[in-house]
Tab-separated table of C-alpha atoms in Angstrom:
chain	number	residue	atom	x	y	z
A	919	MET	CA	-48.808	25.732	46.234
A	920	THR	CA	-45.342	26.442	45.953
A	921	GLN	CA	-42.589	24.079	44.957
A	922	PRO	CA	-39.601	23.463	47.335
A	923	THR	CA	-36.335	24.763	46.388
A	924	VAL	CA	-33.760	22.149	45.646
A	925	GLU	CA	-30.017	22.859	45.513
A	926	GLN	CA	-28.462	22.277	42.182
A	927	PRO	CA	-25.292	20.157	42.148
A	928	GLY	CA	-22.277	22.397	42.098
A	929	ASP	CA	-24.133	25.367	43.664
A	930	ASP	CA	-23.496	26.255	47.302
A	931	MET	CA	-26.239	27.462	49.688
A	932	THR	CA	-25.970	31.151	48.506
A	933	GLY	CA	-26.767	30.425	44.903
A	934	GLN	CA	-22.993	30.914	43.924
A	935	VAL	CA	-21.620	28.236	41.473
A	936	ALA	CA	-19.093	26.000	43.018
A	937	CYS	CA	-15.644	25.976	41.551
A	938	PHE	CA	-12.896	23.410	41.977
A	939	THR	CA	-9.007	23.336	41.806
A	940	ARG	CA	-6.248	20.598	42.349
A	941	ALA	CA	-5.479	20.622	46.058
A	942	GLU	CA	-1.929	21.872	46.801
A	943	GLY	CA	0.880	19.409	46.738
A	944	VAL	CA	-0.740	16.380	45.141
A	945	ALA	CA	1.495	13.892	43.357
A	946	ALA	CA	-0.034	12.480	40.141
A	947	ALA	CA	1.449	9.646	37.750
A	948	GLU	CA	-0.532	8.525	34.728
A	949	MET	CA	-0.223	5.102	33.171
A	950	ASP	CA	-2.202	3.669	30.295
A	951	GLY	CA	-4.760	6.556	30.283
A	952	GLU	CA	-5.402	6.251	34.094
A	953	THR	CA	-4.102	8.462	36.665
A	954	ILE	CA	-2.994	7.671	40.542
A	955	LEU	CA	-3.017	10.696	42.708
A	956	MET	CA	-1.342	10.856	46.320
A	957	ALA	CA	-2.833	13.330	48.676
A	958	PRO	CA	0.058	15.397	50.415
A	959	VAL	CA	-1.422	15.299	54.050
A	960	ASP	CA	-1.969	11.581	54.692
A	961	ARG	CA	-0.162	9.912	51.552
A	962	ARG	CA	-3.630	8.240	50.576
A	963	CYS	CA	-3.755	7.096	47.055
A	964	PHE	CA	-6.630	7.807	44.624
A	965	GLY	CA	-7.112	6.060	41.417
A	966	LEU	CA	-8.793	7.554	38.270
A	967	ASN	CA	-10.036	5.814	35.267
A	968	ARG	CA	-10.093	7.568	31.888
A	969	THR	CA	-12.867	9.599	32.504
A	970	GLY	CA	-11.612	10.695	36.012
A	971	THR	CA	-8.131	11.608	34.456
A	972	GLN	CA	-9.864	13.929	32.043
A	973	VAL	CA	-11.399	15.724	34.991
A	974	TRP	CA	-7.998	15.847	36.934
A	975	GLU	CA	-6.477	17.437	33.677
A	976	LEU	CA	-9.197	19.992	33.623
A	977	LEU	CA	-8.850	21.027	37.188
A	978	PRO	CA	-6.547	24.086	37.386
A	979	PRO	CA	-3.856	24.712	39.854
A	980	PRO	CA	-4.740	25.717	43.454
A	981	ASP	CA	-4.079	29.280	43.153
A	982	SER	CA	-6.469	29.898	40.496
A	983	ALA	CA	-10.203	30.760	40.475
A	984	GLY	CA	-11.273	27.265	39.746
A	985	VAL	CA	-13.246	25.378	37.234
A	986	THR	CA	-16.992	24.821	37.542
A	987	THR	CA	-19.019	21.614	37.417
A	988	ASP	CA	-20.864	22.802	34.356
A	989	HIS	CA	-17.677	23.356	32.396
A	990	LEU	CA	-16.296	19.777	33.381
A	991	VAL	CA	-19.632	18.174	32.328
A	992	GLY	CA	-19.546	20.242	29.038
A	993	SER	CA	-15.839	18.861	28.356
A	994	LEU	CA	-16.695	15.405	29.096
A	995	MET	CA	-19.982	15.469	26.962
A	996	ASP	CA	-17.674	16.566	23.959
A	997	THR	CA	-15.559	13.534	24.473
A	998	PHE	CA	-17.921	10.828	25.810
A	999	GLU	CA	-21.328	9.823	24.810
A	1000	VAL	CA	-23.245	10.313	27.724
A	1001	GLN	CA	-26.533	11.945	29.044
A	1002	GLN	CA	-26.176	15.319	30.685
A	1003	SER	CA	-28.054	14.233	33.715
A	1004	VAL	CA	-25.817	11.011	34.217
A	1005	CYS	CA	-22.547	13.002	33.515
A	1006	LEU	CA	-23.482	15.695	35.977
A	1007	ALA	CA	-24.274	13.118	38.754
A	1008	GLU	CA	-20.950	11.331	38.183
A	1009	VAL	CA	-19.032	14.452	38.152
A	1010	THR	CA	-20.524	15.714	41.245
A	1011	ARG	CA	-19.866	12.321	42.901
A	1012	LEU	CA	-16.207	12.272	41.705
A	1013	LEU	CA	-15.518	15.870	42.786
A	1014	ALA	CA	-17.027	15.120	46.212
A	1015	ALA	CA	-14.789	11.997	46.524
A	1016	MET	CA	-11.800	13.957	45.287
A	1017	VAL	CA	-12.275	16.715	47.870
A	1018	ASP	CA	-12.795	13.999	50.667
A	1019	ALA	CA	-9.613	12.333	49.884
A	1020	GLY	CA	-7.686	15.708	49.720
A	1021	VAL	CA	-6.816	15.789	46.113
A	1022	ALA	CA	-9.181	18.548	45.020
A	1023	SER	CA	-10.414	21.730	46.814
A	1024	PRO	CA	-13.262	24.039	46.303
A	1025	ALA	CA	-11.872	27.295	44.849
A	1026	ALA	CA	-11.631	30.172	47.422
């Protein structure tokens, strides 16, 4: 009996690793280790704690090739004591929320 294929977080349906960048025109302000982002389209604000702020700082500008989820997870694990599976789940959730809010984008 064969096991079903399960898509890994950060991979798209073609098996390519997903990369992310900052969205174009996002305004950002940092205060006390936390960051507030404002989406350019609808001016919605998106707040980041210390960990989310580190993810934001690691996201490259919109015109770049982007950064992988694995790279983000590795960087966070170098800074914070966290299990890889927990970190991957949280980074995946955060990136999805950031894309939904219009402050991050999948790299082209």
